[in-house]
Short mmCIF file of C-alpha atoms and ligand atoms in Angstrom, two decimals:
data_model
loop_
_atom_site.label_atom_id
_atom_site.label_comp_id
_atom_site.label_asym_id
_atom_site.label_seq_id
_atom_site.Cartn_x
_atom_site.Cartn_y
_atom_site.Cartn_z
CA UNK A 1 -38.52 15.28 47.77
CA UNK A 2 -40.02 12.64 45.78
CA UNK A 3 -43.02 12.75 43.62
CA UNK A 4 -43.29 8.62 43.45
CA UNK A 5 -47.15 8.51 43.96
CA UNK A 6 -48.25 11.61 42.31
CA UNK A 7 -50.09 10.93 39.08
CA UNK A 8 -47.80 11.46 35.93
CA UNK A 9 -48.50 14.91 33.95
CA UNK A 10 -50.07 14.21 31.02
CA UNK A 11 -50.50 16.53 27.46
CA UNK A 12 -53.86 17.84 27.75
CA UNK A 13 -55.04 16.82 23.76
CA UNK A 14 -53.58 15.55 20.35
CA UNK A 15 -53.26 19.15 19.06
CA UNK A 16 -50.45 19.70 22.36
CA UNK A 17 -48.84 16.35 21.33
CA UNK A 18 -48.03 17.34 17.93
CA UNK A 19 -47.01 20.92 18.67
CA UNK A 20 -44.80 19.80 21.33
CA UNK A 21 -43.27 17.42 19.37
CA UNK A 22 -42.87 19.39 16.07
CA UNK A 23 -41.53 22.21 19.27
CA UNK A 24 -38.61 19.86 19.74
CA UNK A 25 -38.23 18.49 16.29
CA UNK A 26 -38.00 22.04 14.28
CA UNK A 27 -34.89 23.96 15.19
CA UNK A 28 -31.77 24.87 13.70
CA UNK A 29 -31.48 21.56 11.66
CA UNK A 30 -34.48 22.93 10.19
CA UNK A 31 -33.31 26.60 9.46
CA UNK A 32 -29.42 26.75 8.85
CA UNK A 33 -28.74 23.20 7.60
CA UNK A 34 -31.57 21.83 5.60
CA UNK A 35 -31.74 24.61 3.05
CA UNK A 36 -27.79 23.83 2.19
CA UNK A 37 -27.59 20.34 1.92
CA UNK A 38 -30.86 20.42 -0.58
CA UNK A 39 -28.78 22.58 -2.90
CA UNK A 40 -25.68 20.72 -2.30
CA UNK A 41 -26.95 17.43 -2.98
CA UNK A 42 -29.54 18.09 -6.11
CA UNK A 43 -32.59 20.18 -5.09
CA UNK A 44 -35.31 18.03 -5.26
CA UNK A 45 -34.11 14.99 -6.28
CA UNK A 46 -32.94 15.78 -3.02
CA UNK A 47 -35.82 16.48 -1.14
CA UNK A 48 -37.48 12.91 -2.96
CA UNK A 49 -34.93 10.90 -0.99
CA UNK A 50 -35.40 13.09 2.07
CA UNK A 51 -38.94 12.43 2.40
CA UNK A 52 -38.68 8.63 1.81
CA UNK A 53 -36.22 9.26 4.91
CA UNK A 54 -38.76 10.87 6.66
CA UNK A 55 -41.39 8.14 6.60
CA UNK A 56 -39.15 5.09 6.23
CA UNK A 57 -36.32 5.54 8.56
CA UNK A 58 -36.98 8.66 10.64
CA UNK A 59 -40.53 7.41 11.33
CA UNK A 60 -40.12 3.81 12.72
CA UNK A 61 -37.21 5.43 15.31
CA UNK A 62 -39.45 7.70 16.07
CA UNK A 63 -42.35 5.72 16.84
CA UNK A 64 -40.15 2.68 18.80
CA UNK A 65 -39.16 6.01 21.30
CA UNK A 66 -43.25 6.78 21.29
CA UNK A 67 -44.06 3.06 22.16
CA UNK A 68 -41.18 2.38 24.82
CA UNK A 69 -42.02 6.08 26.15
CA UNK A 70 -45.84 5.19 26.45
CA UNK A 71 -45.56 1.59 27.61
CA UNK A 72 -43.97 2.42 30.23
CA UNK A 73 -45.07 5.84 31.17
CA UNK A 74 -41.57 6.83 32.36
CA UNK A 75 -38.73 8.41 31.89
CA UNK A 76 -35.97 6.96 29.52
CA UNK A 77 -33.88 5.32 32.40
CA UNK A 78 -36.79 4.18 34.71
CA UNK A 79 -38.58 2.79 31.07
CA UNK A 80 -35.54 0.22 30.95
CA UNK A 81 -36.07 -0.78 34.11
CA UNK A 82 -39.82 -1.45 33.92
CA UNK A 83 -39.87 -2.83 30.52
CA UNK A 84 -36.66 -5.05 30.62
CA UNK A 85 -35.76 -5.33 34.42
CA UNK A 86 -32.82 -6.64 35.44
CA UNK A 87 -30.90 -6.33 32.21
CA UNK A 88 -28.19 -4.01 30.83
CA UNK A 89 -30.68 -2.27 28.54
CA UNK A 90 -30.87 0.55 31.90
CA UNK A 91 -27.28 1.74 30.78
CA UNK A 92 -28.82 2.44 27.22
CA UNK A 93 -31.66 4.58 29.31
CA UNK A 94 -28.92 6.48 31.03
CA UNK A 95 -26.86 6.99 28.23
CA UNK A 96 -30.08 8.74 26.62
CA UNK A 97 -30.04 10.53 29.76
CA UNK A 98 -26.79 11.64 29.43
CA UNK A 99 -26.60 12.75 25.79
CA UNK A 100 -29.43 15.38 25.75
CA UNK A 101 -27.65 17.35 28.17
CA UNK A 102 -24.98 17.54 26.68
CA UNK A 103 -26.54 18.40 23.28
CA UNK A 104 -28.24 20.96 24.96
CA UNK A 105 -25.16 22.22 26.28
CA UNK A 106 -23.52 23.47 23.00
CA UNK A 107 -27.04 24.31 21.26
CA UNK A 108 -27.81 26.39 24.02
CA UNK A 109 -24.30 28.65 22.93
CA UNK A 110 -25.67 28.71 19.59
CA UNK A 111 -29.49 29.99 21.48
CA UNK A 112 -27.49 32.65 23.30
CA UNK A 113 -26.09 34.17 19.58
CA UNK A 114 -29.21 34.30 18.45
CA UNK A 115 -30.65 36.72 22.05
CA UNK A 116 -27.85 38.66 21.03
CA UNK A 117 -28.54 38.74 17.26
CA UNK A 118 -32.42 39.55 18.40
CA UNK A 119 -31.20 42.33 20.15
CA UNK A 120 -28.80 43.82 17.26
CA UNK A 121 -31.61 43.36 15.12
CA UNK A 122 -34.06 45.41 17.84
CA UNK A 123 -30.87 48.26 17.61
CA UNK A 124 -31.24 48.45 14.04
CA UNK A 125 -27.48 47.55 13.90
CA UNK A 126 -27.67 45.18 10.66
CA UNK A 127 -28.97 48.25 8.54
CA UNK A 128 -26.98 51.03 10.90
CA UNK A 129 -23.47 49.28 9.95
CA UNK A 130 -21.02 49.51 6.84
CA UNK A 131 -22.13 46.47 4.63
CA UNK A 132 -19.16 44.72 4.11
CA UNK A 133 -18.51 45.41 8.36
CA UNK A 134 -21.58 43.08 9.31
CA UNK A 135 -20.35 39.91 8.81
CA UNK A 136 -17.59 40.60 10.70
CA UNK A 137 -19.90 41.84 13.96
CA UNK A 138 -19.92 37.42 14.29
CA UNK A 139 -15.98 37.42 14.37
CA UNK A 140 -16.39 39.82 17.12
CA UNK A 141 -18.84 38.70 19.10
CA UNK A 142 -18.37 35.06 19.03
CA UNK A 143 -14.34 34.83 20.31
CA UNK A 144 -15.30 37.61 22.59
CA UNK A 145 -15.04 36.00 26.28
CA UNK A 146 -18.09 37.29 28.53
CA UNK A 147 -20.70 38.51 25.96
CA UNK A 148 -21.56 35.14 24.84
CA UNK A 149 -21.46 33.39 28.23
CA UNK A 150 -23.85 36.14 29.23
CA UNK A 151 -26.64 35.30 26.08
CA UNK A 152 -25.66 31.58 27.03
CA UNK A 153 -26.80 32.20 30.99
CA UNK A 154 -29.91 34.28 29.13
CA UNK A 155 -31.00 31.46 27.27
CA UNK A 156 -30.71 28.37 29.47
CA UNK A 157 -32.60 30.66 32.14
CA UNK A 158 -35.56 31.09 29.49
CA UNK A 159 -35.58 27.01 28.47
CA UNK A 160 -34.93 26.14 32.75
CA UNK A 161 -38.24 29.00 33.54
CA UNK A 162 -40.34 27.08 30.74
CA UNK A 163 -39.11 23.26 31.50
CA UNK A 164 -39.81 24.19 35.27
CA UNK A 165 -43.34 25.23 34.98
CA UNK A 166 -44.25 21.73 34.03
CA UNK A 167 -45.26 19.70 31.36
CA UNK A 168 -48.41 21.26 31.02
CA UNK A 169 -48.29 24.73 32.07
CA UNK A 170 -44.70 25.16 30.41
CA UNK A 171 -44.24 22.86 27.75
CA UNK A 172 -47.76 22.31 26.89
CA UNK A 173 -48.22 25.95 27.14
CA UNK A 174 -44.91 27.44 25.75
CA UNK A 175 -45.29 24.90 22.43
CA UNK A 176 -49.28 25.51 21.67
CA UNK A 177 -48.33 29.65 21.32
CA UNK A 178 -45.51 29.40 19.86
CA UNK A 179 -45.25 26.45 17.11
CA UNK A 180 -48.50 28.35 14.81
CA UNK A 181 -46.83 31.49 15.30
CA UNK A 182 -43.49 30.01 13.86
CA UNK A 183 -44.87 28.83 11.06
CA UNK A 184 -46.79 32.01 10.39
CA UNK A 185 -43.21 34.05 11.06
CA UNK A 186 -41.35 31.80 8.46
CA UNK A 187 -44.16 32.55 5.99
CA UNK A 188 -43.86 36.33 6.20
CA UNK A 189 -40.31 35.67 5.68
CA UNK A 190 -40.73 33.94 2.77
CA UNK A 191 -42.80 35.80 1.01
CA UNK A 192 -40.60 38.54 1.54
CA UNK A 193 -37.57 36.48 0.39
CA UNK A 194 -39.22 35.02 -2.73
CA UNK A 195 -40.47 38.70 -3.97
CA UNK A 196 -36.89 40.20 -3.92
CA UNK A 197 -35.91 40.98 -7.71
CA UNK A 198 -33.21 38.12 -8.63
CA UNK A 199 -34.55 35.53 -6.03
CA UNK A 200 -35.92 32.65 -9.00
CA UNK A 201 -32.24 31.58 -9.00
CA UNK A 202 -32.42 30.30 -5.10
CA UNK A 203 -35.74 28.75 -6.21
CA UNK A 204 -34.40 27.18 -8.81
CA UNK A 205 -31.48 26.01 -6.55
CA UNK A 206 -33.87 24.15 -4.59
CA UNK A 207 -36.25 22.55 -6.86
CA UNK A 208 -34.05 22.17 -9.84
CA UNK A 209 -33.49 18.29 -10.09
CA UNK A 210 -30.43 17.15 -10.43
CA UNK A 211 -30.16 13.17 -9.85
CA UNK A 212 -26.23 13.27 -10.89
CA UNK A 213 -25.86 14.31 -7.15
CA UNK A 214 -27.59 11.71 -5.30
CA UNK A 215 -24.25 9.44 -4.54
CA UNK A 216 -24.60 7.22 -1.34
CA UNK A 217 -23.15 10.21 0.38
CA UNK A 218 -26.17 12.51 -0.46
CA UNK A 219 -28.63 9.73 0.67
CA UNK A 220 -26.48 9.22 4.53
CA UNK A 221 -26.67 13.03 4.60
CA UNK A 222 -30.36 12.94 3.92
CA UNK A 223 -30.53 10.17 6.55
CA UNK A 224 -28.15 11.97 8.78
CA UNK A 225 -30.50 15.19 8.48
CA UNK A 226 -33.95 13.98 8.92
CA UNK A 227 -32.16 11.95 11.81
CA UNK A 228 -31.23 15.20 13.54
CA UNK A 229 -34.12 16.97 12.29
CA UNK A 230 -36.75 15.04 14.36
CA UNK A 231 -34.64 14.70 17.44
CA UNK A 232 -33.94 10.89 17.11
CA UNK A 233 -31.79 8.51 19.54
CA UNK A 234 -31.29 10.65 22.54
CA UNK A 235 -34.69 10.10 24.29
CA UNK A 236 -36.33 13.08 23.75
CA UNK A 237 -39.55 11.56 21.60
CA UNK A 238 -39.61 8.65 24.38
CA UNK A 239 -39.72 11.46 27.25
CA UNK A 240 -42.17 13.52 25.89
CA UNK A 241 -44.49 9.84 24.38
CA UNK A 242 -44.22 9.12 28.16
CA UNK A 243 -46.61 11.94 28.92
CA UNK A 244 -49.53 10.94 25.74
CA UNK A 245 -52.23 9.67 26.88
CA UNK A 246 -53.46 6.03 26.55
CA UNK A 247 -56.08 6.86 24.19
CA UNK A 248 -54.00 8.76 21.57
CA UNK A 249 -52.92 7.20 18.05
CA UNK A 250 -49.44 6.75 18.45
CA UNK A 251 -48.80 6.87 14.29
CA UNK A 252 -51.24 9.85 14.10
CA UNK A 253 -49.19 12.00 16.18
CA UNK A 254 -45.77 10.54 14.46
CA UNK A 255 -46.82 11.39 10.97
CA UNK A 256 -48.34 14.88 12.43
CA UNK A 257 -45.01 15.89 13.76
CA UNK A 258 -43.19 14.38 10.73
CA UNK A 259 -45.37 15.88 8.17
CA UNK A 260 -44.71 19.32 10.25
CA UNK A 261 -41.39 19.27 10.18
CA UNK A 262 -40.95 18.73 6.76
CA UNK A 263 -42.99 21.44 6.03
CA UNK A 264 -41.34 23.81 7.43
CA UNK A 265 -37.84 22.55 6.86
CA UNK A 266 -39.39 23.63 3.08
CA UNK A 267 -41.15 26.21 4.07
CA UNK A 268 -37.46 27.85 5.83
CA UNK A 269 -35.45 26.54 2.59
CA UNK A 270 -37.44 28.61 0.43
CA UNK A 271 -37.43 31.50 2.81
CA UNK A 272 -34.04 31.75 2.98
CA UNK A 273 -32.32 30.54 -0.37
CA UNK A 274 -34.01 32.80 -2.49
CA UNK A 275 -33.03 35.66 -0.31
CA UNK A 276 -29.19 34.60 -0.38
CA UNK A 277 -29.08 34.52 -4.25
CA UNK A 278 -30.98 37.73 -4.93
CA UNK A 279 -28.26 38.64 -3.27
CA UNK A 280 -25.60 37.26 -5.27
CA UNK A 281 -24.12 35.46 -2.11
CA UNK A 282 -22.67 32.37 -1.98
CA UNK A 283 -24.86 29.39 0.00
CA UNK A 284 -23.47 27.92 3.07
CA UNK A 285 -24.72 26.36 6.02
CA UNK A 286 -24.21 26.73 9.50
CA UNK A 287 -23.41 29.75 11.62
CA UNK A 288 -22.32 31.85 8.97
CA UNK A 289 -25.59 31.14 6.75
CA UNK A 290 -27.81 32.54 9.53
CA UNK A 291 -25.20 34.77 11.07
CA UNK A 292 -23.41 36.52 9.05
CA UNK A 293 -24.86 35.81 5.32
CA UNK A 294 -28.61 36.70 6.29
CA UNK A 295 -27.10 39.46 8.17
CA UNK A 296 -25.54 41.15 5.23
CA UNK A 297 -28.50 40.65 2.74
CA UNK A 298 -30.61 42.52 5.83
CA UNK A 299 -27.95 45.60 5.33
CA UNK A 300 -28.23 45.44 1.35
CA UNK A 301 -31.66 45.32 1.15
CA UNK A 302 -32.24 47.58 3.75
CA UNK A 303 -30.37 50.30 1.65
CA UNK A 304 -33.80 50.79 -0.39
CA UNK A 305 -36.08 50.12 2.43
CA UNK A 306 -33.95 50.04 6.49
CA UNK A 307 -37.68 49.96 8.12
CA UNK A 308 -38.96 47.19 6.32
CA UNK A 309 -35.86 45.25 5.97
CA UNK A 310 -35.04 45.49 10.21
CA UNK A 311 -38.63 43.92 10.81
CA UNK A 312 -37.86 41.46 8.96
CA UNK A 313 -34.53 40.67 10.70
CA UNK A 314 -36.59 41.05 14.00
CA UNK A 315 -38.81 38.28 12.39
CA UNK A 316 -35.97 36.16 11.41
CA UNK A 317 -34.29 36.11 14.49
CA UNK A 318 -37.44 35.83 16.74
CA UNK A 319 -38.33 32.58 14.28
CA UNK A 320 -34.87 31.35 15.27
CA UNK A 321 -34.32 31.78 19.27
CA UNK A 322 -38.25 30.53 19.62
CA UNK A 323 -37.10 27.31 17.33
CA UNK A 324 -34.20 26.63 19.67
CA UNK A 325 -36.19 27.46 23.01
CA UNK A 326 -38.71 24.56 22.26
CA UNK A 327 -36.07 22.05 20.84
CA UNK A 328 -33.95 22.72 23.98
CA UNK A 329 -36.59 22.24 26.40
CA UNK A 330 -37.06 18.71 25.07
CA UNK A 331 -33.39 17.92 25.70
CA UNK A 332 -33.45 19.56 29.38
CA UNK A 333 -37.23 17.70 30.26
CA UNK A 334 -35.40 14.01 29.82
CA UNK A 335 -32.73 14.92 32.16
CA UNK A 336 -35.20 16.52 34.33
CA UNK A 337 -37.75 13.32 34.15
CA UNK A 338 -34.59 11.25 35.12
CA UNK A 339 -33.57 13.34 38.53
CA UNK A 340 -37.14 13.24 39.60
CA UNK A 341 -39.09 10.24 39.26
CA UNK A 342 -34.89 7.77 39.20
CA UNK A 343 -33.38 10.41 41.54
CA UNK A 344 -36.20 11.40 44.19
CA UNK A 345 -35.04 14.89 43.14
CA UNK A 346 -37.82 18.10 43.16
CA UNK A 347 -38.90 19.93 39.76
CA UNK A 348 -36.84 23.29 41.13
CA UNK A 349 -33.45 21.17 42.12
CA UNK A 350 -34.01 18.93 38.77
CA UNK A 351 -33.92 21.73 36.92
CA UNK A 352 -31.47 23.73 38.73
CA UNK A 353 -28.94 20.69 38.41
CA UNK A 354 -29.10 20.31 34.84
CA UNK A 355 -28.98 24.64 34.04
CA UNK A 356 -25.64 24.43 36.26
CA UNK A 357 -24.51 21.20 34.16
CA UNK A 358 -25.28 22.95 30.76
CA UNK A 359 -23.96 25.96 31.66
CA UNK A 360 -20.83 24.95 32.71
CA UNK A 361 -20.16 22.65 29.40
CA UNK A 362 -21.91 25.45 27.06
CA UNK A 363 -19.43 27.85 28.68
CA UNK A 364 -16.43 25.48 27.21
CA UNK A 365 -18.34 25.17 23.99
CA UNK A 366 -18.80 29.13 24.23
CA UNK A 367 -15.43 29.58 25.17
CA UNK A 368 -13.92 27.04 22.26
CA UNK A 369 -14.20 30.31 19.93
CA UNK A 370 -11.68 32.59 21.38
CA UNK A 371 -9.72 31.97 24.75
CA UNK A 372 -9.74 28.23 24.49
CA UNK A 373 -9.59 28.00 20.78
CA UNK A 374 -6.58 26.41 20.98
CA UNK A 375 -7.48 23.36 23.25
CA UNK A 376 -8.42 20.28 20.54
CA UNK A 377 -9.75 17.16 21.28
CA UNK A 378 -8.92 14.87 18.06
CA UNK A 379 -8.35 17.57 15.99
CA UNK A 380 -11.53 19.25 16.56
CA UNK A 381 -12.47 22.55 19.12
CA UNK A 382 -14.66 21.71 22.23
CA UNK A 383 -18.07 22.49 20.45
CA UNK A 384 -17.00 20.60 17.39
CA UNK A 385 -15.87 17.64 19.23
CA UNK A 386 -19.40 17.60 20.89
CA UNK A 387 -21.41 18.07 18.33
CA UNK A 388 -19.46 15.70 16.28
CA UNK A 389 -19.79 13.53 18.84
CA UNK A 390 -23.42 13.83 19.41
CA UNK A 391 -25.16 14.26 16.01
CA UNK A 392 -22.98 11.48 14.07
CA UNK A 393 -22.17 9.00 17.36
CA UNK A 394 -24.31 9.11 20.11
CA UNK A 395 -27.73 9.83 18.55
CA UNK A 396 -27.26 7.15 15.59
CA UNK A 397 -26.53 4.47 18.17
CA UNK A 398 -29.10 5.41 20.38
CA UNK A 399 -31.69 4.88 17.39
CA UNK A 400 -30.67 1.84 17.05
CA UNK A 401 -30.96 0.79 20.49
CA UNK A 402 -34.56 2.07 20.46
CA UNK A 403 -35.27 0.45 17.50
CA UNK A 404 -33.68 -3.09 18.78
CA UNK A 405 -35.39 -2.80 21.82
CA UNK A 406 -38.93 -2.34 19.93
CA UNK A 407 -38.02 -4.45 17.21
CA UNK A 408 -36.45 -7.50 19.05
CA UNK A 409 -36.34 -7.27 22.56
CA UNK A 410 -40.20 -6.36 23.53
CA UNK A 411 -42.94 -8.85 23.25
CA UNK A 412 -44.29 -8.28 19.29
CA UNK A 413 -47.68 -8.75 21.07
CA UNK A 414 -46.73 -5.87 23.06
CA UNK A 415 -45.91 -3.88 20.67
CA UNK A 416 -48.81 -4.54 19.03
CA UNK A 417 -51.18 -3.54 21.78
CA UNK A 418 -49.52 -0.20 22.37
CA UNK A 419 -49.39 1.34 18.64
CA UNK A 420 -52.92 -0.23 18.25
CA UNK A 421 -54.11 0.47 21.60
CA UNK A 422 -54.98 -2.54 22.32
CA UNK A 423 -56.37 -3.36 18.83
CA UNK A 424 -58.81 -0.64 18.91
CA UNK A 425 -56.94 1.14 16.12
CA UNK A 426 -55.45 0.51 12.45
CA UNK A 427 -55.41 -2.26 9.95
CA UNK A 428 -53.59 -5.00 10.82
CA UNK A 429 -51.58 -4.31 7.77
CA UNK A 430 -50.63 -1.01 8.91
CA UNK A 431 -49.16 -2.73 11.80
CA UNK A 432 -47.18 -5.26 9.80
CA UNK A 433 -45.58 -2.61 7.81
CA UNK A 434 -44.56 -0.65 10.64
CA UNK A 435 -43.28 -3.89 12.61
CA UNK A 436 -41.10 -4.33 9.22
CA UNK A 437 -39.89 -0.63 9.30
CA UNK A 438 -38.94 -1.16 13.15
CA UNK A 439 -37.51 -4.63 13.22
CA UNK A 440 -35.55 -4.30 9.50
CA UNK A 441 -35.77 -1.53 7.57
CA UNK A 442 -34.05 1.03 10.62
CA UNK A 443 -31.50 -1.00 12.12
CA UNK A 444 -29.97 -1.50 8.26
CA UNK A 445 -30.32 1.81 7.29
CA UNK A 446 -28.75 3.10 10.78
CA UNK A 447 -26.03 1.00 10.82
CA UNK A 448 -25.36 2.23 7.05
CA UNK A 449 -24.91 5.73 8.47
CA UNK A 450 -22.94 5.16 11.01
CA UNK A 451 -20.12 3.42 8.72
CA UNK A 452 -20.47 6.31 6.27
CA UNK A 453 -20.37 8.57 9.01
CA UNK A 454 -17.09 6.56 10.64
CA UNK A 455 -15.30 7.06 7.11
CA UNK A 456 -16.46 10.44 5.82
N1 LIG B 501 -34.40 18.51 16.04
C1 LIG B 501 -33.70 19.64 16.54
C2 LIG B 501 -33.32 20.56 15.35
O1 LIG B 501 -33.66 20.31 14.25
C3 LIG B 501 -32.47 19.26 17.28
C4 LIG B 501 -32.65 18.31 18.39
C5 LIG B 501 -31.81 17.23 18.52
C6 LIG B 501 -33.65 18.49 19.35
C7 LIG B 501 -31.97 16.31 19.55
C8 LIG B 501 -33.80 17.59 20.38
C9 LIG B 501 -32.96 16.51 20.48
O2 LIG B 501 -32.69 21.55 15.55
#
C-alpha cells in the first residue's frame, strides 16, 4: 500500500520541533562520551572550542539537512530526486538511508544493556552485590549469548511501537513527555553527584582550564563530538525538517536544539564527573564509564544510604534508555520515510522491515562480545568496525554532501527563500553569514576531520 496522495504528517508546533530534535540529538554522545573528552582535552578550554563547534560547524550541517529536508518535504532519497532530478546526488539520499540503520543497529545493543541495567537497578542488585563484584556483572552479561539479544529484541520493539504510531502520535508524542523530564532526571542526578563529600575535584576536572591541551587533535575531537552529538550526516535532521511546517524559523529551531544539547551535554558532565572522583575512580568513557564505573560508585555510596543511592541508579538508568529510545527513533523514522513514500511500502511493513534489519545486524554487534569475539574485520570486532565505520566515515562524508548540496549545488536564491521563508524572516546579514558557514566554513572544517580521523 502506498500513501502517495495522503497529506505529509506534520509536527504539530515549534515547542515539538525542538524536543524532537534535541530527542534525537541527546543520547549517549551526550552522557558517556562528552564528560571524558572535556577532561581529557582541558576542561573548559575545552568546552570554549566545543561551543564555537556547536554554532560554527555543527550548526550550518545542521541547518543544510533542515533546508534540503523542508524544501522538499520528503524523505532523504525522494529529496534528491525532487531537488536535483536526474543526477547522482539520489545515491547520496540512499546512502543516508542506509547508514541510520545501521547506526541504529549497534546503538540499539548498547539500548538493550541499559533495559537490563534498569532492571538490576529495579532489583537493588548494584547495592545487594560485593563492591569490587559489580563491575564485573558487565563482563558477565555482555559476552553472555541470549541475555543481551533478548534486551536488544526489548528495545528495538519499544523504538519500532513509538516510530510506528506516527510522527505525531509517536514521535511528537513520545519526545514532548519525555525530553523535560530528561532534563529534570539529569538535574536530580546532579545535584546528588555534586553534594557527595570529595566531588569539587570532578568539578574542577571539568572547568579547570587548561589550554596546554587544546592540540589540533583536541579541536577534531571537539568537532568529531558535537558532530555525533547532534546527529549530523546520516539524514536524520533532514527526515525529521521534512515534517516542519512552512511557517517555522528554520535557525530558531537549529539554535533551540543546539543550545539544548549543549546544555545538557553540561548539565550530564557535571552530573557524572563529580560523582566518579568523590569516588576516587579513575575517568573513562564509554561502556565502562556508565556501566561499570557508575555502577560501583552506586554500591559505595549506597553503603551509608542503599535506599537513596538505588533511586538514584533507577534515575540514572531511566535518563539513559529514554536518551537512546528518542535518538534511535530518529535513525529508524529515515529508513521508515524511505520504504513508504520511495518504496510504496505501509507504516506496519516499513517498520517491521527495518526492526528485522536491525535486529539481525545488532545481534552480530551483540554477539561481537562473546561467541563471535573472535571474528575481526580490519582489526576491529563487528560493533567496533561499525561504529568506526559510522561515526568517523559515513556520517563526516555525509555532512559534507549536505553541506555541498546546500552550499553549491541548490539555487542560492533558493536557499534563501527557505531559511527566510520567503524573506519574511531575518536580516539579510544573518543570511549571509549562514550562506558563508554552509558554502565555506563546513566543507573545510569537515574535510579537516576526516584526514585527522584517516590518520589518528
Ligand atoms: N546524537 C546521538 C547521541 O548523541 C546519536 C545519533 C547519531 C542519533 C546519529 C541519530 C543519528 O547519542
Amino acid at each position: 500500500m502506498s500513501c502517495k496522495g495522503k497529506a505529509r504528517e506534520t509536527f504539530g508546533s515549534r515547542f515539538a520541533v525542538i524536543m524532537a530534535m534535541a530527542g534525537s540529538a541527546i543520547g549517549l554522545g551526550n552522557i558517556w562520551r562528552f564528560p571524558y573528552v572535556v577532561g581529557e582535552y582541558g576542561g573548559a578550554a575545552f568546552i570554549l572550542v566545543y561551543v564555537l563547534c556547536t554554532f560554527l560547524l555543527a550548526l550550518p550541517i545542521f541547518l543544510s539537512e533542515s533546508i534540503i529536508g523542508r524544501r522538499s518535504g520528503s524523505n532523504t532519497f525522494g529529496a534528491m530526486e525532487k531537488l536535483a532530478p536526474g543526477t547522482s546526488w539520489k545515491w547520496m539520499g540512499l546512502l543516508t538511508v542506509i547508514s541510520p540503520v545501521v547506526i541504529l543497529s549497534y546503538y540499539s545493543v548498547v539500548g538493550g544493556w541499559s533495559v537490563e541495567y534498569l532492571f538490576k537497578s529495579l532489583a537493588f542488585e548494584f547495592t545487594n552485590t560485593p563492591a569490587d563484584n559489580v563491575p564485573r556483572l558487565f563482563g558477565t552479561f555482555i559476552t553472555s549469548s541470549w541475555e543481551p539479544l533478548f534486551m536488544l529484541g526489548l528495545f528495538l520493539m519499544m523504538v519500532a511501537g513509538i516510530v510506528l504510531a506516527g510522527v505525531k502520535s509517536g514521535i511528537e508524542r513520545f519526545s514532548k513527555i519525555t525530553m523535560p523530564v530528561l532534563f529534570l532526571l539529569i538535574v536530580v542526578m546532579l545535584v546528588y553527584s555534586v553534594t557527595l563529600p570529595g566531588s569539587s575535584e570532578g568539578v574542577a576536572y571539568l572547568l579547570k582550564p587548561d589550554f596546554s591541551k587544546l592540540s589540533a587533535s583536541a579541536v577534531a575531537a571537539a568537532m568529531g563530538q558535537a558532530f555525533f552529538s547532534l546527529s549530523l550526516g546520516v539524514g536524520t535532521i533532514l527526515t525529521y525538517s521534512s515534517y516542519v511546517r512552512k511557517d517555522e524559523n528554520l535557525l530558531v529551531s537549529g539554535v533551540g536544539t543546539g543550545i539544548s544539547d549543549l546544555l545538557f551535554a553540561l548539565l550530564a558532565g557535571f552530573a557524572v564527573m563529580p560523582a566518579v572522583f568523590a569516588c576516587g575512580v579513575e575517568p573513562g568513557a564509554g561502556p565502562g564509564l556508565v556501566f561499570q564505573t557508575l555502577p560501583f560508585i552506586f554500591n559505595k555510596m549506597g553503603a551509608g544510604a542503599p535506599l537513596v543511592s538505588s533511586l538514584v541508579a533507577i534515575v540514572f538508568f531511566v535518563t539513559i534508555l529514554v536518551a537512546a529510545l528518542t535518538s534511535a527513533i530518529s535513525m529508524m523514522e529515515v529508513g521508515v520515510a524511505y520504504l513508504v513514500e520511495n518504496r510504496g511500502f505501509s507504516r506496519l511493513t516499513a517498520v517491521a522491515s527495518i526492526f528485522c534489519f536491525a535486529l539481525v545486524v545488532g545481534a552480530l554487534c551483540s554477539l561481537s562480545f562473546g561467541t563471535l569475539s573472535d571474528v575481526k574485520i580490519f582489526g576491529n570486532t563487528i560493533f567496533d568496525a561499525l561504529d568506526k565505520l559510522c561515526s568517523n566515515f559515513l556520517m563526516t562524508f555525509g555532512g559534507l554532501l549536505f553541506t555541498l548540496f546546500v552550499g553549491w549545488k541548490m539555487k542560492k536564491a533558493d536557499v534563501e527563500d527557505e531559511l527566510t521563508n520567503g524573506g519574511s524572516l531575518h536580516h539579510k546579514s544573518v543570511f549571509r553569514v549562514v550562506y558563508f558557514l554552509i558554502r565555506y566554513v563546513a566543507p573545510i572544517a569537515i574535510i579537516a576531520i576526516f584526514i585527522t580521523n584517516l590518520f589518528l
